[in-house]
mmCIF file of C-alpha atoms and ligand atoms in Angstrom:
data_model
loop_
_atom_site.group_PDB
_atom_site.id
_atom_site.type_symbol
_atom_site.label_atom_id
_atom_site.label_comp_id
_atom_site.label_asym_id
_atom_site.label_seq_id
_atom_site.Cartn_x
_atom_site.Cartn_y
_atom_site.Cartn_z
ATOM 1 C CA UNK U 1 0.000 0.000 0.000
ATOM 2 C CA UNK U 2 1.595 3.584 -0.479
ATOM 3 C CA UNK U 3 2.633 5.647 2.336
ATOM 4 C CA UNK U 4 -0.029 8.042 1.518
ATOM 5 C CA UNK U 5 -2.716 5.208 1.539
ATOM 6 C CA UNK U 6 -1.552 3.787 4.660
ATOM 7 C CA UNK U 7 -1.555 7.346 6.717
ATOM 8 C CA UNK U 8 -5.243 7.861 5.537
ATOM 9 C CA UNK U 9 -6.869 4.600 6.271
ATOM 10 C CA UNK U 10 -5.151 5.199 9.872
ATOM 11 C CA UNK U 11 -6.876 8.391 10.242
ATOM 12 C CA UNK U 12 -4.504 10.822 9.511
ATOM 13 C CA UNK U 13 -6.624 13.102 7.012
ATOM 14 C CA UNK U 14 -7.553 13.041 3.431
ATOM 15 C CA UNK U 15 -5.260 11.718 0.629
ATOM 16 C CA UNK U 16 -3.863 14.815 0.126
ATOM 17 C CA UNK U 17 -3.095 15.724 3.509
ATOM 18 C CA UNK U 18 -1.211 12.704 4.114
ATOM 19 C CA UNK U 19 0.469 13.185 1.252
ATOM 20 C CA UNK U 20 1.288 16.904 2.384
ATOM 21 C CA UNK U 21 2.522 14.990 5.920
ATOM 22 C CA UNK U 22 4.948 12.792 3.893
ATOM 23 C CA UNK U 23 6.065 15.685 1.436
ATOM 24 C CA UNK U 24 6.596 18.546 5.059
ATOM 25 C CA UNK U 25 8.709 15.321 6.763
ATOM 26 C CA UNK U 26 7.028 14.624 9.510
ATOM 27 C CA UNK U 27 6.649 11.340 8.714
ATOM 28 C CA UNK U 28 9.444 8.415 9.545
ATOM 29 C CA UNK U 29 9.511 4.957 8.819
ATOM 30 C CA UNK U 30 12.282 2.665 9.852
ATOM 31 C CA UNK U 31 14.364 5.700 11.353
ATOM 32 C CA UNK U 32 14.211 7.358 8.061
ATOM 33 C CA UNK U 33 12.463 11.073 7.586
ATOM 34 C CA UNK U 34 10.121 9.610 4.433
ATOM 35 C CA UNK U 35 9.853 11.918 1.379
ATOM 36 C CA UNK U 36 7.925 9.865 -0.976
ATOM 37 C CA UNK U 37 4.541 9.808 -0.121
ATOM 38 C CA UNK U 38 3.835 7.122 -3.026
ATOM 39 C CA UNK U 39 6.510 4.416 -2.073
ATOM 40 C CA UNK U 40 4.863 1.040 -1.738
ATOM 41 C CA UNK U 41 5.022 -0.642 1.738
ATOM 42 C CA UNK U 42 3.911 -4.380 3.067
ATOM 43 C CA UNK U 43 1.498 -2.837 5.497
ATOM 44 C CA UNK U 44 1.462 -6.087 7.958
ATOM 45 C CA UNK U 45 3.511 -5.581 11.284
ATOM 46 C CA UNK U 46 4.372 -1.946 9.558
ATOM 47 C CA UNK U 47 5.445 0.812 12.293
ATOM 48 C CA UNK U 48 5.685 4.553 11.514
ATOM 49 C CA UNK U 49 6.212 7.953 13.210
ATOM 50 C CA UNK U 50 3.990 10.905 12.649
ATOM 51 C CA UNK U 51 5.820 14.089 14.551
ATOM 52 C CA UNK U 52 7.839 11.532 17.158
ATOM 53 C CA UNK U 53 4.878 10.042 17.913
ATOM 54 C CA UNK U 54 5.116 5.626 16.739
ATOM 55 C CA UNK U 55 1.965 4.340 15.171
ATOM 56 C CA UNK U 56 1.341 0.925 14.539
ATOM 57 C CA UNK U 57 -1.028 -0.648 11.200
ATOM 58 C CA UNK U 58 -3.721 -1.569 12.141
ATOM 59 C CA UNK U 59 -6.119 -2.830 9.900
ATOM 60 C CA UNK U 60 -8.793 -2.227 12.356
ATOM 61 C CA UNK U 61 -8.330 -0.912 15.826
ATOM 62 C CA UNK U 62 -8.820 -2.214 19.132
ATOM 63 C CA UNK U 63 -8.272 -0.241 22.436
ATOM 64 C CA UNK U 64 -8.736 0.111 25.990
ATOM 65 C CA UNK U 65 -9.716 2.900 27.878
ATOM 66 C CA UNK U 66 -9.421 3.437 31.486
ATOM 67 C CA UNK U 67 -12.626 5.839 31.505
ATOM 68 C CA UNK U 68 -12.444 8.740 34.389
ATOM 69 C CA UNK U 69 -15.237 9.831 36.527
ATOM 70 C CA UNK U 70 -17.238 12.616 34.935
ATOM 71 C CA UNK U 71 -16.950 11.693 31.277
ATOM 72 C CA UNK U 72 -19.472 10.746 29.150
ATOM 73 C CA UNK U 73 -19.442 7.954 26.345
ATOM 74 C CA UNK U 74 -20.932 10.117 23.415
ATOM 75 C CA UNK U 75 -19.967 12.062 20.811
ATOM 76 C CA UNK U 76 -22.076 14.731 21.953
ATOM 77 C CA UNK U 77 -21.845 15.233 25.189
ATOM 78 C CA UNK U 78 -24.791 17.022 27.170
ATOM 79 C CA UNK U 79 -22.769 17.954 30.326
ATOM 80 C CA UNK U 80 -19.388 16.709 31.040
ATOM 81 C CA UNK U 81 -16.503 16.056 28.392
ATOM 82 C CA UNK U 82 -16.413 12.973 25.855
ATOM 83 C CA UNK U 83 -14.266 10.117 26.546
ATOM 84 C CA UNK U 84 -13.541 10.724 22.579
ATOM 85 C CA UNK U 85 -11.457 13.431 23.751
ATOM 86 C CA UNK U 86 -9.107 11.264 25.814
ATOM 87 C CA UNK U 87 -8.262 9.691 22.296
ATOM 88 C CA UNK U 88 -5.544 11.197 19.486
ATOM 89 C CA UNK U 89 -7.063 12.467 16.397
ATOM 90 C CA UNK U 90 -6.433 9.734 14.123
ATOM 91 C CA UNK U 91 -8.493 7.477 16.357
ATOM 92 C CA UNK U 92 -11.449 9.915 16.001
ATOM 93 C CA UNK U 93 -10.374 10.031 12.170
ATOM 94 C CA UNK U 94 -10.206 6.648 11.260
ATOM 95 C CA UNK U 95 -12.337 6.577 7.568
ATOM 96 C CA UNK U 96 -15.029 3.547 7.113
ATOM 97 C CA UNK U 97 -16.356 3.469 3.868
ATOM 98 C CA UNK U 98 -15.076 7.191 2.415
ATOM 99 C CA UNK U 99 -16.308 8.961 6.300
ATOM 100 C CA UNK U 100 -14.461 9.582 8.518
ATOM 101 C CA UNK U 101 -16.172 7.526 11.553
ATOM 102 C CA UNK U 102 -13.579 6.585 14.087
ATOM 103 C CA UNK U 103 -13.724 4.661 16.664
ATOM 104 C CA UNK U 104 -16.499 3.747 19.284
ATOM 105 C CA UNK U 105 -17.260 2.587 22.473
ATOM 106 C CA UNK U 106 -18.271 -0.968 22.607
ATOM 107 C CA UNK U 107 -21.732 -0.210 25.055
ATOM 108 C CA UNK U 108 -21.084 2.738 27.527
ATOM 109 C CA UNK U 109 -20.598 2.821 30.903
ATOM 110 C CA UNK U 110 -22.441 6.157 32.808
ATOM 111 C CA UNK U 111 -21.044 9.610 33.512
ATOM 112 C CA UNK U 112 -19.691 9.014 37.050
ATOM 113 C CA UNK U 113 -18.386 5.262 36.247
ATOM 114 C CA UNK U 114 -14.905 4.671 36.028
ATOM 115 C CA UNK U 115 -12.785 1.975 34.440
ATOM 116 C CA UNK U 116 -12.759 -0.686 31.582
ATOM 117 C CA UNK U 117 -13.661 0.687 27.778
ATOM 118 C CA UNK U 118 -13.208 -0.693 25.153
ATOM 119 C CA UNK U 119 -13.508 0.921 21.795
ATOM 120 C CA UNK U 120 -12.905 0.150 18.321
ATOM 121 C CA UNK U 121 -14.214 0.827 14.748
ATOM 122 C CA UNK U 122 -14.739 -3.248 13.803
ATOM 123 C CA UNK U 123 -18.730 -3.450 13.759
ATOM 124 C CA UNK U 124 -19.095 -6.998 13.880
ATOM 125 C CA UNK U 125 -16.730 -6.964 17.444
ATOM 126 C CA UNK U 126 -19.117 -4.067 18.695
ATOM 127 C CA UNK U 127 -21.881 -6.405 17.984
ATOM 128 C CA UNK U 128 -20.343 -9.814 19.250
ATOM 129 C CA UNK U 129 -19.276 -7.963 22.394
ATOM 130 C CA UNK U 130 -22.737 -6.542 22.810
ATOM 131 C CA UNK U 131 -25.315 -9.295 22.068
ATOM 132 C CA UNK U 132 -27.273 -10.362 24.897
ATOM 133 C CA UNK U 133 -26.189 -13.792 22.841
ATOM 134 C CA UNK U 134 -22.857 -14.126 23.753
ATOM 135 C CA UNK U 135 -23.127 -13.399 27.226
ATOM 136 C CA UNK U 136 -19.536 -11.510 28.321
ATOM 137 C CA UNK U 137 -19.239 -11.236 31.256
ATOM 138 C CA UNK U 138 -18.546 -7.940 32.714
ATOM 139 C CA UNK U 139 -17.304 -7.165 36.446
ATOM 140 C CA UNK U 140 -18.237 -3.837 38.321
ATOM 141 C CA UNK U 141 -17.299 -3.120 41.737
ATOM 142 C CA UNK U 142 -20.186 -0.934 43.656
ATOM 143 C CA UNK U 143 -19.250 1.134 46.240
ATOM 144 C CA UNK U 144 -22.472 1.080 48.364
ATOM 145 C CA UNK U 145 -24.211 3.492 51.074
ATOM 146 C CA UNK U 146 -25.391 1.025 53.335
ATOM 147 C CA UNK U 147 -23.252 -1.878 54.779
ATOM 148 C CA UNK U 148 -23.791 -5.059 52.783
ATOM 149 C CA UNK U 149 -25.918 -7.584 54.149
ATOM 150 C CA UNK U 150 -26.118 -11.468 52.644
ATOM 151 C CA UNK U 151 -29.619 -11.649 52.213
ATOM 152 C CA UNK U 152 -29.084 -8.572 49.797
ATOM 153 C CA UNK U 153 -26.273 -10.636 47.261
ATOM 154 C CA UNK U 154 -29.147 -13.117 47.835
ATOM 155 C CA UNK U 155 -31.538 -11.732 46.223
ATOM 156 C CA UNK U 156 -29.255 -10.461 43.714
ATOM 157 C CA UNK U 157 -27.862 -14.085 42.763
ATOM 158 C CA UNK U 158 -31.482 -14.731 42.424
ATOM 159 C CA UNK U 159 -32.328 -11.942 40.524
ATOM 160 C CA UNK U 160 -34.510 -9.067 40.873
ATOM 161 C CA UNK U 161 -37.260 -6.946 38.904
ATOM 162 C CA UNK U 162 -36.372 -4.040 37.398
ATOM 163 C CA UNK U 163 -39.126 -1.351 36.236
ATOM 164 C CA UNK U 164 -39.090 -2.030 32.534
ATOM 165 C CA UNK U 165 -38.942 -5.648 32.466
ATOM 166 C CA UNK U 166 -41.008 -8.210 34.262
ATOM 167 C CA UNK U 167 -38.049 -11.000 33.285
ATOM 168 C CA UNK U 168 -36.098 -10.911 36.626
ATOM 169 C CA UNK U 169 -32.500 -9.915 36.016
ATOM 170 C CA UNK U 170 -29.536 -11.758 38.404
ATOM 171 C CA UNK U 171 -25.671 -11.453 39.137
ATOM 172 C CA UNK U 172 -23.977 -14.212 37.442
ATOM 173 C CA UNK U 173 -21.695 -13.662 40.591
ATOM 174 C CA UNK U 174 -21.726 -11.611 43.782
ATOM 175 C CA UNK U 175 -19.565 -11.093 46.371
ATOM 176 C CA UNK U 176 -18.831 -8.604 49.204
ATOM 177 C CA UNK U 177 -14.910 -7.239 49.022
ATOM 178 C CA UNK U 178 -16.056 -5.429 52.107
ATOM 179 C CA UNK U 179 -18.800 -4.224 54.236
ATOM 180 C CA UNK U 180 -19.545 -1.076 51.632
ATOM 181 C CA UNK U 181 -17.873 -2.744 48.350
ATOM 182 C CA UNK U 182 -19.596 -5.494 46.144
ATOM 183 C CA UNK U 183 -18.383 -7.217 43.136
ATOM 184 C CA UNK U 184 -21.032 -8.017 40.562
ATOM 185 C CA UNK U 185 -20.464 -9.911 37.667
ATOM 186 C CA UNK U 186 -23.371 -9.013 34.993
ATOM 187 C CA UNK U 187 -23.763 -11.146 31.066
ATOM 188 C CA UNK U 188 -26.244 -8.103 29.737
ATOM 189 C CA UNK U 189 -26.196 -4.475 29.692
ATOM 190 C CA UNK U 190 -29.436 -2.554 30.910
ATOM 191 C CA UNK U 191 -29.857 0.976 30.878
ATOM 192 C CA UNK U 192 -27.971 1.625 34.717
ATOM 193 C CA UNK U 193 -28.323 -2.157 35.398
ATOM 194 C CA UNK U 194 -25.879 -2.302 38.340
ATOM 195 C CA UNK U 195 -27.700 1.108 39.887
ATOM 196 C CA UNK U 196 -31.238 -0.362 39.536
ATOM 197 C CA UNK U 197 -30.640 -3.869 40.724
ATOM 198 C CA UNK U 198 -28.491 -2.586 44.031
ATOM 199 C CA UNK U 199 -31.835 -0.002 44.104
ATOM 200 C CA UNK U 200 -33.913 -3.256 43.977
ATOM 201 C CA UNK U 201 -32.175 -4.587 47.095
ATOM 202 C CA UNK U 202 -32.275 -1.780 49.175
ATOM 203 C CA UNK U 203 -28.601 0.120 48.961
ATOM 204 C CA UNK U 204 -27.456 2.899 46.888
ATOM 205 C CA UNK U 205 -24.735 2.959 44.336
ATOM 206 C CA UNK U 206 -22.323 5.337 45.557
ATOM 207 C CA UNK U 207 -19.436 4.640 43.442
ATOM 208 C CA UNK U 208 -18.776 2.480 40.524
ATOM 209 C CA UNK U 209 -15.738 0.754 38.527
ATOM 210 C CA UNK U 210 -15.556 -1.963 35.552
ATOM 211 C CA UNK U 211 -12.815 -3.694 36.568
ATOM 212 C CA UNK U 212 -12.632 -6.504 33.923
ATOM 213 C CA UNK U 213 -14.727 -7.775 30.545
ATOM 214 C CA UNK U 214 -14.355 -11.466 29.537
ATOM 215 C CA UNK U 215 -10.655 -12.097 30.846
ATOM 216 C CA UNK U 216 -9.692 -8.719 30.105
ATOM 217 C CA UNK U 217 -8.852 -7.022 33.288
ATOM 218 C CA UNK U 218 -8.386 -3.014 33.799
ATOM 219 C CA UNK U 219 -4.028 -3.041 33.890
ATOM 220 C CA UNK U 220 -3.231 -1.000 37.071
ATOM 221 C CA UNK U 221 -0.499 0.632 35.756
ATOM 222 C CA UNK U 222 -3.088 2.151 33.259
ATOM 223 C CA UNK U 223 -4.070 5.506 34.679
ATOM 224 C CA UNK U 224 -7.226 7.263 34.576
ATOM 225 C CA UNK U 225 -7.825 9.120 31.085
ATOM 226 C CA UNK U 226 -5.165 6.758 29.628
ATOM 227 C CA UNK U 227 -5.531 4.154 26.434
ATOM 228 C CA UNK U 228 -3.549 1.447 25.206
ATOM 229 C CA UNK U 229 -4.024 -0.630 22.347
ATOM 230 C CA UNK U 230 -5.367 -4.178 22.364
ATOM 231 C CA UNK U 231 -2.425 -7.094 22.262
ATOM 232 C CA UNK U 232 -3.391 -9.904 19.897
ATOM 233 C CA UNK U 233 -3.856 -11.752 23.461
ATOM 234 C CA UNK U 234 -6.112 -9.843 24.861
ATOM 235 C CA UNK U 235 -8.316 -9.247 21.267
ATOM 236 C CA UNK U 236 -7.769 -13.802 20.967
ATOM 237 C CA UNK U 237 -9.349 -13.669 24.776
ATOM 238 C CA UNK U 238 -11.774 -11.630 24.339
ATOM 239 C CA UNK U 239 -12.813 -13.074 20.567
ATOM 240 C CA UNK U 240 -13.160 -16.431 22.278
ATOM 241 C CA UNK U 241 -16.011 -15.594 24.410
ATOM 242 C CA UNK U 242 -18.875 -18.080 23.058
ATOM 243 C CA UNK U 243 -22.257 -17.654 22.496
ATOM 244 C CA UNK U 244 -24.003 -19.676 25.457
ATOM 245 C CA UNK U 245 -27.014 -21.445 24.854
ATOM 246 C CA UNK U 246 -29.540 -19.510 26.892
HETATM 247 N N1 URA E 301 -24.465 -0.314 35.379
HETATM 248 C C1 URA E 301 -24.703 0.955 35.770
HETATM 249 O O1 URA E 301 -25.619 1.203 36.546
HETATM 250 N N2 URA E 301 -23.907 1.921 35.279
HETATM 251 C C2 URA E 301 -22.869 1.702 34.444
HETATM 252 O O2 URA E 301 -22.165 2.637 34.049
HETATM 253 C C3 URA E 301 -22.625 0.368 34.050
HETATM 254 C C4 URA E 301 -23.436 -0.618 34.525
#
């Protein structure tokens, strides 16, 4: 693929502007200030540097996110700032079929709730990762107001009614960490799901973290506001998770 080619499917602006990148020098590959914006490259395993910064191909992307309180998962945020802002602009940039679309969050997690994101522009992830189907299973710890008591991650295992849906929803696990702190591992995603069902038992969310999805777990060296890209173990893990039969 030509330099050119390869800068603009990995979001770096039009055809032209990536060819202006190339032709200015701010773009190296293999230690090497590039000046032909046409040379043909084997894109697989290709690195490059846009202003000192390295970029790997990829042919789609796959990141994590460690979301911060008081962001919100949209585009267009109503009140606080968008996670998309945490991201460089190529991510943002990234064309699918002649737009640029980006990437996206795969689900969202609310305003005040920190942790595990993951976000990517590979539809057909979004959607296995989603689906109700496959069932991934997704681990929150709840900070709660009132101290824990069993017969509440009872009722929880056992599942409990929720306002829009006479279907009884339940922990897949439950566990207290400590009197005020509960781990809750959830296989859908309703609208505030871990906020309604501690609601349904009594407590009150008063702080909440995603800690891990499938056997993806939230690295602690990776800071609040901060993103890394996906290994090709943790994308194998997490492509693994099977549909279950219901
Ligand atoms: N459940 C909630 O209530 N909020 C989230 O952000 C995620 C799950």
């Amino acid at each position: 693929m030509q330099l050119q080619d390869i800068l603009y499917s990995q979001g770096f602006g039009t055809r032209r502007v990536c060819a202006g990148l190339v032709q200015q020098g701010h773009v190296s590959v293999a230690g090497e200030v590039a000046t032909d914006a046409s040379l043909d490259l084997p894109v697989q395993g290709f690195q490059f540097r846009v202003d000192g910064v390295d970029w790997p191909y990829q042919e789609k992307a796959y990141l994590m996110l460690h979301k911060p309180a008081g962001t919100e998962c949209s585009r267009k945020p109503g009140t606080y700032p968008s996670i998309y802002t945490l991201l460089p602009a190529p991510l943002r940039q990234r064309p699918q079929k002649g737009a640029t679309q980006g990437v996206q969050a795969v689900g969202r997690l609310d305003q005040d709730t920190t942790g595990l994101l993951l976000l990517t522009d590979d539809g057909q992830f979004i959607h296995r990762m989603s689906s109700p189907k496959h069932h991934v299973p997704k681990v929150y710890e709840a900070r709660v107001r009132h101290a824990i008591e069993p017969r509440q991650i009872e009722r929880l295992l056992a599942g409990v009614v929720l306002d829009d849906d006479p279907k009884p929803v339940r922990a897949a696990a439950c566990e207290a960490l400590g009197e005020h702190l509960l781990q809750l591992t959830l296989t859908e995603g309703k609208y505030h799901q871990v906020k309604r069902m501690i609601a349904a038992v009594s407590n009150r969310v008063e702080g909440l973290h995603r800690a891990r999805i499938g056997g993806l777990v939230l690295p602690a060296d990776l800071a609040p506001g901060q993103w890394r890209w996906l290994s090709a173990a943790d994308l194998a893990g997490l492509k693994a998770v099977q549909p279950e039969s219901a």
